[in-house]
Amino acid sequence: MPVFDRPLRHTLRLAAAAALSLACLSAQQAGAAPLPSAPAGTTATGRAALSPDRLADGVRGRDVARHLRAFQRIADAEGGNRGYNRPGFTRSVRYVAGKLAAAGYEVERQRVPYTDFDIAEERLSVRSGSGDGRRVPVLMTRFTPSTSAAGLDARVVALPRGRTGCTASDYDGVTARGAVVVLARDACGFGHQQQVAAQAGARAVVMYYPTPSPQNNYRLMGLPRENFVIPMGMVSQTDGERLARQAASDEGARVRLTLRGDDVRRTTVNVIAETRGGDPDDVVVMGGHLDSVPEAPGINDNGSTAATVLQTALELAPHQDRVRNKVRFMWWGAEELIDVGSGYYVDHLSPAERGRIAAVLNAELLAPSNYGRFVWDPGTGGSHRIAELFAGYFERRGLPFERQDPGAIGSDHLVFQAAGIPVGGLDGGNLQVKTPEQQARFGGTAGRMFDPCYHQPCDRLEAIDRTALDTNARALAWVLGELALKDGAVRGIRAAG
């Protein structure tokens, strides 16, 4: 899941084919007598009949964890990440596609062209009025302007306590012209803060993200690009607050900041596999992004979902001719660059193809170490009907959850939602801080982020909460089973609009 200033919206493409065995399944589920040769609880081929509960039983946390171990091995072998533009992503694609093909699916790798941003140099050094200096790790915000190759040498200034940099009046009494301004990210939006700083005459912004994990640093995405007019880099909260204190106490404090990057045209892929059977006019999409940020292995974000989707597909594979509604499993590329793969897919759907998609299931960060359980629910329409399926599943099992608007999490479901397609899903929380009430509800520790390893090198297998992985993976598989195997759930979503 990317860190960016505001969600983007896109639109998409799908293909469908019907299977001859659909008629038999439809008759049986409508109440027709079973085939004489099939004992109760089995199909005509002798296999146990599939149900949502049976499907969920095959998507246990320990089953999903096998794929997470594979993703971790890939990241370890490829520089510590599975970044959307790195070999670790390519190897992840091979792993998923190979498992699907071995299970009997036809696998498509949809090529997706996109504009990447390669960072050539990011350096920050700070020196006091007395001349001593130190280096500070800095991450250039992607798609923002570069400094010159030599960098810029400038005074560093900080705003008085209580000022956020969200309004021009925050700079009253502050000489920002020609300076580098250090700011804490605020809810008004870091793009807006950067614009206000530029209007005050700042040459660049150095920003930090206040969190209960002050050593963390987060690379941001400068989109939409027109909002970003001066160079911008991110430092940890620890370094940012230290820099702000130095700026406030030492009028001679200066920085040398070098941030350089360039646009690069690349191609990523979406991995697509769908059931042979099922009504092609009622397609259920289950997906999750396969890439990580280049700074992390991405085992929770979003290997936890990618692995759950894969295990669900493998469990459904022997029954794929006998589903009522067609299921399309999808693994998106370059989500961390703001929904690139899913956006391309939606943009290239015809209106008719778009109308065949009855529902989209997506998820993010299913098993962070200080997890919550959030069901995406806009409160109305077909997406609300999907949320009710998740809610019913958790309520029957005594598992606590909270509802939140789907827009609270920026991810691939948003491009489908913008296209008018019902969406549903889960997340375990990321940068938000757990409240005492949420600690009482879910356990864990209040005052800490749900995922202290979000977009950090520690987003590894050992940071996964196995209980959260087990319960959330099963829930996703169960809801997929309801939509794939029963006609009533999809009819209800369609009727709700």
PDB file of N, CA and C in Angstrom, residues 294-364:
ATOM      1  N   PRO A 294      10.483  -0.651  -2.838  1.00  0.00           N
ATOM      2  CA  PRO A 294      11.881  -1.066  -2.975  1.00  0.00           C
ATOM      3  C   PRO A 294      12.671  -1.022  -1.670  1.00  0.00           C
ATOM      4  N   GLU A 295      12.093  -0.460  -0.625  1.00  0.00           N
ATOM      5  CA  GLU A 295      12.798  -0.358   0.660  1.00  0.00           C
ATOM      6  C   GLU A 295      12.468  -1.491   1.623  1.00  0.00           C
ATOM      7  N   ALA A 296      11.648  -2.480   1.219  1.00  0.00           N
ATOM      8  CA  ALA A 296      11.195  -3.486   2.180  1.00  0.00           C
ATOM      9  C   ALA A 296      10.863  -4.806   1.478  1.00  0.00           C
ATOM     10  N   PRO A 297      10.866  -5.925   2.217  1.00  0.00           N
ATOM     11  CA  PRO A 297      10.489  -7.217   1.633  1.00  0.00           C
ATOM     12  C   PRO A 297       9.003  -7.322   1.302  1.00  0.00           C
ATOM     13  N   GLY A 298       8.174  -6.546   2.019  1.00  0.00           N
ATOM     14  CA  GLY A 298       6.746  -6.540   1.725  1.00  0.00           C
ATOM     15  C   GLY A 298       6.036  -7.834   2.065  1.00  0.00           C
ATOM     16  N   ILE A 299       6.360  -8.442   3.184  1.00  0.00           N
ATOM     17  CA  ILE A 299       5.706  -9.705   3.543  1.00  0.00           C
ATOM     18  C   ILE A 299       4.298  -9.455   4.075  1.00  0.00           C
ATOM     19  N   ASN A 300       4.121  -8.434   4.894  1.00  0.00           N
ATOM     20  CA  ASN A 300       2.754  -8.066   5.281  1.00  0.00           C
ATOM     21  C   ASN A 300       2.109  -7.195   4.210  1.00  0.00           C
ATOM     22  N   ASP A 301       2.873  -6.217   3.702  1.00  0.00           N
ATOM     23  CA  ASP A 301       2.385  -5.289   2.668  1.00  0.00           C
ATOM     24  C   ASP A 301       3.065  -5.590   1.340  1.00  0.00           C
ATOM     25  N   ASN A 302       2.475  -6.410   0.494  1.00  0.00           N
ATOM     26  CA  ASN A 302       1.170  -6.996   0.698  1.00  0.00           C
ATOM     27  C   ASN A 302       1.229  -8.486   0.381  1.00  0.00           C
ATOM     28  N   GLY A 303       2.397  -9.078   0.748  1.00  0.00           N
ATOM     29  CA  GLY A 303       2.509 -10.515   0.569  1.00  0.00           C
ATOM     30  C   GLY A 303       1.418 -11.281   1.285  1.00  0.00           C
ATOM     31  N   SER A 304       0.959 -10.742   2.420  1.00  0.00           N
ATOM     32  CA  SER A 304      -0.087 -11.438   3.182  1.00  0.00           C
ATOM     33  C   SER A 304      -1.356 -11.631   2.359  1.00  0.00           C
ATOM     34  N   THR A 305      -1.722 -10.630   1.565  1.00  0.00           N
ATOM     35  CA  THR A 305      -2.899 -10.781   0.701  1.00  0.00           C
ATOM     36  C   THR A 305      -2.574 -11.595  -0.541  1.00  0.00           C
ATOM     37  N   ALA A 306      -1.437 -11.305  -1.177  1.00  0.00           N
ATOM     38  CA  ALA A 306      -1.065 -12.045  -2.390  1.00  0.00           C
ATOM     39  C   ALA A 306      -1.009 -13.543  -2.122  1.00  0.00           C
ATOM     40  N   ALA A 307      -0.471 -13.911  -0.976  1.00  0.00           N
ATOM     41  CA  ALA A 307      -0.385 -15.328  -0.622  1.00  0.00           C
ATOM     42  C   ALA A 307      -1.758 -15.920  -0.314  1.00  0.00           C
ATOM     43  N   THR A 308      -2.629 -15.122   0.306  1.00  0.00           N
ATOM     44  CA  THR A 308      -3.990 -15.594   0.589  1.00  0.00           C
ATOM     45  C   THR A 308      -4.767 -15.824  -0.698  1.00  0.00           C
ATOM     46  N   VAL A 309      -4.642 -14.895  -1.644  1.00  0.00           N
ATOM     47  CA  VAL A 309      -5.320 -15.065  -2.939  1.00  0.00           C
ATOM     48  C   VAL A 309      -4.786 -16.311  -3.639  1.00  0.00           C
ATOM     49  N   LEU A 310      -3.478 -16.517  -3.583  1.00  0.00           N
ATOM     50  CA  LEU A 310      -2.891 -17.700  -4.223  1.00  0.00           C
ATOM     51  C   LEU A 310      -3.397 -18.982  -3.585  1.00  0.00           C
ATOM     52  N   GLN A 311      -3.401 -19.057  -2.269  1.00  0.00           N
ATOM     53  CA  GLN A 311      -3.859 -20.279  -1.613  1.00  0.00           C
ATOM     54  C   GLN A 311      -5.337 -20.527  -1.888  1.00  0.00           C
ATOM     55  N   THR A 312      -6.142 -19.474  -1.946  1.00  0.00           N
ATOM     56  CA  THR A 312      -7.561 -19.624  -2.279  1.00  0.00           C
ATOM     57  C   THR A 312      -7.715 -20.182  -3.691  1.00  0.00           C
ATOM     58  N   ALA A 313      -6.938 -19.667  -4.626  1.00  0.00           N
ATOM     59  CA  ALA A 313      -7.001 -20.169  -6.005  1.00  0.00           C
ATOM     60  C   ALA A 313      -6.609 -21.637  -6.070  1.00  0.00           C
ATOM     61  N   LEU A 314      -5.587 -22.030  -5.330  1.00  0.00           N
ATOM     62  CA  LEU A 314      -5.154 -23.424  -5.348  1.00  0.00           C
ATOM     63  C   LEU A 314      -6.211 -24.338  -4.745  1.00  0.00           C
ATOM     64  N   GLU A 315      -6.878 -23.885  -3.693  1.00  0.00           N
ATOM     65  CA  GLU A 315      -7.943 -24.702  -3.097  1.00  0.00           C
ATOM     66  C   GLU A 315      -9.139 -24.819  -4.023  1.00  0.00           C
ATOM     67  N   LEU A 316      -9.414 -23.774  -4.786  1.00  0.00           N
ATOM     68  CA  LEU A 316     -10.567 -23.801  -5.686  1.00  0.00           C
ATOM     69  C   LEU A 316     -10.271 -24.546  -6.979  1.00  0.00           C
ATOM     70  N   ALA A 317      -9.001 -24.749  -7.295  1.00  0.00           N
ATOM     71  CA  ALA A 317      -8.617 -25.304  -8.604  1.00  0.00           C
ATOM     72  C   ALA A 317      -9.308 -26.623  -8.953  1.00  0.00           C
ATOM     73  N   PRO A 318      -9.389 -27.609  -8.041  1.00  0.00           N
ATOM     74  CA  PRO A 318     -10.035 -28.876  -8.425  1.00  0.00           C
ATOM     75  C   PRO A 318     -11.539 -28.738  -8.672  1.00  0.00           C
ATOM     76  N   HIS A 319     -12.115 -27.625  -8.247  1.00  0.00           N
ATOM     77  CA  HIS A 319     -13.561 -27.416  -8.367  1.00  0.00           C
ATOM     78  C   HIS A 319     -13.899 -26.321  -9.373  1.00  0.00           C
ATOM     79  N   GLN A 320     -12.921 -25.887 -10.148  1.00  0.00           N
ATOM     80  CA  GLN A 320     -13.131 -24.677 -10.934  1.00  0.00           C
ATOM     81  C   GLN A 320     -14.136 -24.853 -12.063  1.00  0.00           C
ATOM     82  N   ASP A 321     -14.469 -26.093 -12.429  1.00  0.00           N
ATOM     83  CA  ASP A 321     -15.514 -26.303 -13.439  1.00  0.00           C
ATOM     84  C   ASP A 321     -16.910 -26.258 -12.837  1.00  0.00           C
ATOM     85  N   ARG A 322     -17.002 -26.228 -11.503  1.00  0.00           N
ATOM     86  CA  ARG A 322     -18.311 -26.372 -10.866  1.00  0.00           C
ATOM     87  C   ARG A 322     -18.678 -25.186  -9.989  1.00  0.00           C
ATOM     88  N   VAL A 323     -18.050 -24.042 -10.213  1.00  0.00           N
ATOM     89  CA  VAL A 323     -18.474 -22.832  -9.501  1.00  0.00           C
ATOM     90  C   VAL A 323     -19.679 -22.238 -10.216  1.00  0.00           C
ATOM     91  N   ARG A 324     -20.540 -21.578  -9.464  1.00  0.00           N
ATOM     92  CA  ARG A 324     -21.720 -20.960 -10.077  1.00  0.00           C
ATOM     93  C   ARG A 324     -21.336 -19.678 -10.823  1.00  0.00           C
ATOM     94  N   ASN A 325     -20.500 -18.854 -10.195  1.00  0.00           N
ATOM     95  CA  ASN A 325     -20.069 -17.598 -10.803  1.00  0.00           C
ATOM     96  C   ASN A 325     -18.572 -17.666 -11.084  1.00  0.00           C
ATOM     97  N   LYS A 326     -18.183 -17.125 -12.223  1.00  0.00           N
ATOM     98  CA  LYS A 326     -16.774 -17.179 -12.605  1.00  0.00           C
ATOM     99  C   LYS A 326     -15.941 -16.369 -11.618  1.00  0.00           C
ATOM    100  N   VAL A 327     -14.783 -16.909 -11.261  1.00  0.00           N
ATOM    101  CA  VAL A 327     -13.856 -16.243 -10.352  1.00  0.00           C
ATOM    102  C   VAL A 327     -12.606 -15.867 -11.131  1.00  0.00           C
ATOM    103  N   ARG A 328     -12.181 -14.619 -10.973  1.00  0.00           N
ATOM    104  CA  ARG A 328     -10.962 -14.134 -11.611  1.00  0.00           C
ATOM    105  C   ARG A 328      -9.985 -13.719 -10.511  1.00  0.00           C
ATOM    106  N   PHE A 329      -8.890 -14.456 -10.409  1.00  0.00           N
ATOM    107  CA  PHE A 329      -7.843 -14.156  -9.427  1.00  0.00           C
ATOM    108  C   PHE A 329      -6.817 -13.234 -10.082  1.00  0.00           C
ATOM    109  N   MET A 330      -6.396 -12.201  -9.334  1.00  0.00           N
ATOM    110  CA  MET A 330      -5.511 -11.201  -9.919  1.00  0.00           C
ATOM    111  C   MET A 330      -4.447 -10.759  -8.911  1.00  0.00           C
ATOM    112  N   TRP A 331      -3.231 -10.607  -9.441  1.00  0.00           N
ATOM    113  CA  TRP A 331      -2.106 -10.101  -8.640  1.00  0.00           C
ATOM    114  C   TRP A 331      -1.579  -8.883  -9.382  1.00  0.00           C
ATOM    115  N   TRP A 332      -1.655  -7.719  -8.738  1.00  0.00           N
ATOM    116  CA  TRP A 332      -1.370  -6.461  -9.412  1.00  0.00           C
ATOM    117  C   TRP A 332       0.111  -6.111  -9.338  1.00  0.00           C
ATOM    118  N   GLY A 333       0.581  -5.444 -10.383  1.00  0.00           N
ATOM    119  CA  GLY A 333       1.930  -4.923 -10.402  1.00  0.00           C
ATOM    120  C   GLY A 333       1.943  -3.432 -10.100  1.00  0.00           C
ATOM    121  N   ALA A 334       3.013  -2.986  -9.456  1.00  0.00           N
ATOM    122  CA  ALA A 334       3.283  -1.561  -9.203  1.00  0.00           C
ATOM    123  C   ALA A 334       2.143  -0.843  -8.483  1.00  0.00           C
ATOM    124  N   GLU A 335       1.489  -1.530  -7.569  1.00  0.00           N
ATOM    125  CA  GLU A 335       0.504  -0.835  -6.728  1.00  0.00           C
ATOM    126  C   GLU A 335       1.174   0.244  -5.898  1.00  0.00           C
ATOM    127  N   GLU A 336       2.423  -0.039  -5.483  1.00  0.00           N
ATOM    128  CA  GLU A 336       3.111   0.907  -4.613  1.00  0.00           C
ATOM    129  C   GLU A 336       3.482   2.201  -5.333  1.00  0.00           C
ATOM    130  N   LEU A 337       3.301   2.245  -6.641  1.00  0.00           N
ATOM    131  CA  LEU A 337       3.499   3.484  -7.391  1.00  0.00           C
ATOM    132  C   LEU A 337       2.138   4.096  -7.708  1.00  0.00           C
ATOM    133  N   ILE A 338       1.164   3.814  -6.887  1.00  0.00           N
ATOM    134  CA  ILE A 338      -0.223   4.287  -6.931  1.00  0.00           C
ATOM    135  C   ILE A 338      -1.052   3.518  -7.956  1.00  0.00           C
ATOM    136  N   ASP A 339      -1.325   2.258  -7.651  1.00  0.00           N
ATOM    137  CA  ASP A 339      -2.332   1.457  -8.369  1.00  0.00           C
ATOM    138  C   ASP A 339      -2.090   1.401  -9.870  1.00  0.00           C
ATOM    139  N   VAL A 340      -0.839   1.242 -10.265  1.00  0.00           N
ATOM    140  CA  VAL A 340      -0.506   1.242 -11.690  1.00  0.00           C
ATOM    141  C   VAL A 340      -1.149   0.056 -12.407  1.00  0.00           C
ATOM    142  N   GLY A 341      -0.924  -1.163 -11.902  1.00  0.00           N
ATOM    143  CA  GLY A 341      -1.436  -2.344 -12.588  1.00  0.00           C
ATOM    144  C   GLY A 341      -2.944  -2.406 -12.624  1.00  0.00           C
ATOM    145  N   SER A 342      -3.583  -2.194 -11.496  1.00  0.00           N
ATOM    146  CA  SER A 342      -5.048  -2.257 -11.454  1.00  0.00           C
ATOM    147  C   SER A 342      -5.660  -1.114 -12.245  1.00  0.00           C
ATOM    148  N   GLY A 343      -5.037   0.054 -12.202  1.00  0.00           N
ATOM    149  CA  GLY A 343      -5.554   1.188 -12.958  1.00  0.00           C
ATOM    150  C   GLY A 343      -5.532   0.921 -14.455  1.00  0.00           C
ATOM    151  N   TYR A 344      -4.435   0.329 -14.931  1.00  0.00           N
ATOM    152  CA  TYR A 344      -4.334  -0.008 -16.352  1.00  0.00           C
ATOM    153  C   TYR A 344      -5.412  -1.030 -16.732  1.00  0.00           C
ATOM    154  N   TYR A 345      -5.588  -2.010 -15.870  1.00  0.00           N
ATOM    155  CA  TYR A 345      -6.572  -3.059 -16.135  1.00  0.00           C
ATOM    156  C   TYR A 345      -7.980  -2.472 -16.256  1.00  0.00           C
ATOM    157  N   VAL A 346      -8.345  -1.622 -15.319  1.00  0.00           N
ATOM    158  CA  VAL A 346      -9.679  -1.036 -15.337  1.00  0.00           C
ATOM    159  C   VAL A 346      -9.843  -0.093 -16.531  1.00  0.00           C
ATOM    160  N   ASP A 347      -8.805   0.666 -16.826  1.00  0.00           N
ATOM    161  CA  ASP A 347      -8.872   1.608 -17.941  1.00  0.00           C
ATOM    162  C   ASP A 347      -9.102   0.919 -19.277  1.00  0.00           C
ATOM    163  N   HIS A 348      -8.692  -0.339 -19.386  1.00  0.00           N
ATOM    164  CA  HIS A 348      -8.791  -1.041 -20.664  1.00  0.00           C
ATOM    165  C   HIS A 348      -9.946  -2.024 -20.715  1.00  0.00           C
ATOM    166  N   LEU A 349     -10.894  -1.877 -19.839  1.00  0.00           N
ATOM    167  CA  LEU A 349     -12.148  -2.651 -19.908  1.00  0.00           C
ATOM    168  C   LEU A 349     -13.167  -1.896 -20.753  1.00  0.00           C
ATOM    169  N   SER A 350     -13.900  -2.643 -21.538  1.00  0.00           N
ATOM    170  CA  SER A 350     -15.043  -2.039 -22.224  1.00  0.00           C
ATOM    171  C   SER A 350     -16.183  -1.888 -21.230  1.00  0.00           C
ATOM    172  N   PRO A 351     -17.180  -1.046 -21.527  1.00  0.00           N
ATOM    173  CA  PRO A 351     -18.326  -0.942 -20.619  1.00  0.00           C
ATOM    174  C   PRO A 351     -18.998  -2.296 -20.366  1.00  0.00           C
ATOM    175  N   ALA A 352     -19.073  -3.131 -21.410  1.00  0.00           N
ATOM    176  CA  ALA A 352     -19.709  -4.444 -21.229  1.00  0.00           C
ATOM    177  C   ALA A 352     -18.890  -5.319 -20.290  1.00  0.00           C
ATOM    178  N   GLU A 353     -17.563  -5.332 -20.460  1.00  0.00           N
ATOM    179  CA  GLU A 353     -16.704  -6.125 -19.586  1.00  0.00           C
ATOM    180  C   GLU A 353     -16.786  -5.627 -18.147  1.00  0.00           C
ATOM    181  N   ARG A 354     -16.845  -4.337 -18.006  1.00  0.00           N
ATOM    182  CA  ARG A 354     -16.960  -3.765 -16.667  1.00  0.00           C
ATOM    183  C   ARG A 354     -18.253  -4.210 -16.001  1.00  0.00           C
ATOM    184  N   GLY A 355     -19.326  -4.248 -16.775  1.00  0.00           N
ATOM    185  CA  GLY A 355     -20.618  -4.626 -16.228  1.00  0.00           C
ATOM    186  C   GLY A 355     -20.703  -6.082 -15.822  1.00  0.00           C
ATOM    187  N   ARG A 356     -19.809  -6.910 -16.337  1.00  0.00           N
ATOM    188  CA  ARG A 356     -19.831  -8.334 -15.975  1.00  0.00           C
ATOM    189  C   ARG A 356     -19.205  -8.598 -14.611  1.00  0.00           C
ATOM    190  N   ILE A 357     -18.485  -7.653 -14.093  1.00  0.00           N
ATOM    191  CA  ILE A 357     -17.858  -7.851 -12.787  1.00  0.00           C
ATOM    192  C   ILE A 357     -18.882  -7.525 -11.706  1.00  0.00           C
ATOM    193  N   ALA A 358     -19.265  -8.537 -10.968  1.00  0.00           N
ATOM    194  CA  ALA A 358     -20.283  -8.355  -9.933  1.00  0.00           C
ATOM    195  C   ALA A 358     -19.698  -7.823  -8.634  1.00  0.00           C
ATOM    196  N   ALA A 359     -18.459  -8.197  -8.326  1.00  0.00           N
ATOM    197  CA  ALA A 359     -17.859  -7.813  -7.041  1.00  0.00           C
ATOM    198  C   ALA A 359     -16.353  -7.950  -7.126  1.00  0.00           C
ATOM    199  N   VAL A 360     -15.656  -7.132  -6.343  1.00  0.00           N
ATOM    200  CA  VAL A 360     -14.191  -7.185  -6.242  1.00  0.00           C
ATOM    201  C   VAL A 360     -13.820  -7.314  -4.774  1.00  0.00           C
ATOM    202  N   LEU A 361     -13.017  -8.326  -4.454  1.00  0.00           N
ATOM    203  CA  LEU A 361     -12.465  -8.496  -3.111  1.00  0.00           C
ATOM    204  C   LEU A 361     -10.993  -8.136  -3.146  1.00  0.00           C
ATOM    205  N   ASN A 362     -10.569  -7.312  -2.217  1.00  0.00           N
ATOM    206  CA  ASN A 362      -9.180  -6.891  -2.115  1.00  0.00           C
ATOM    207  C   ASN A 362      -8.837  -6.843  -0.626  1.00  0.00           C
ATOM    208  N   ALA A 363      -7.575  -6.773  -0.306  1.00  0.00           N
ATOM    209  CA  ALA A 363      -7.182  -6.654   1.107  1.00  0.00           C
ATOM    210  C   ALA A 363      -5.794  -6.061   1.182  1.00  0.00           C
ATOM    211  N   GLU A 364      -5.442  -5.578   2.349  1.00  0.00           N
ATOM    212  CA  GLU A 364      -4.128  -4.984   2.601  1.00  0.00           C
ATOM    213  C   GLU A 364      -3.666  -5.332   4.012  1.00  0.00           C
TER     214      GLU A 364
END
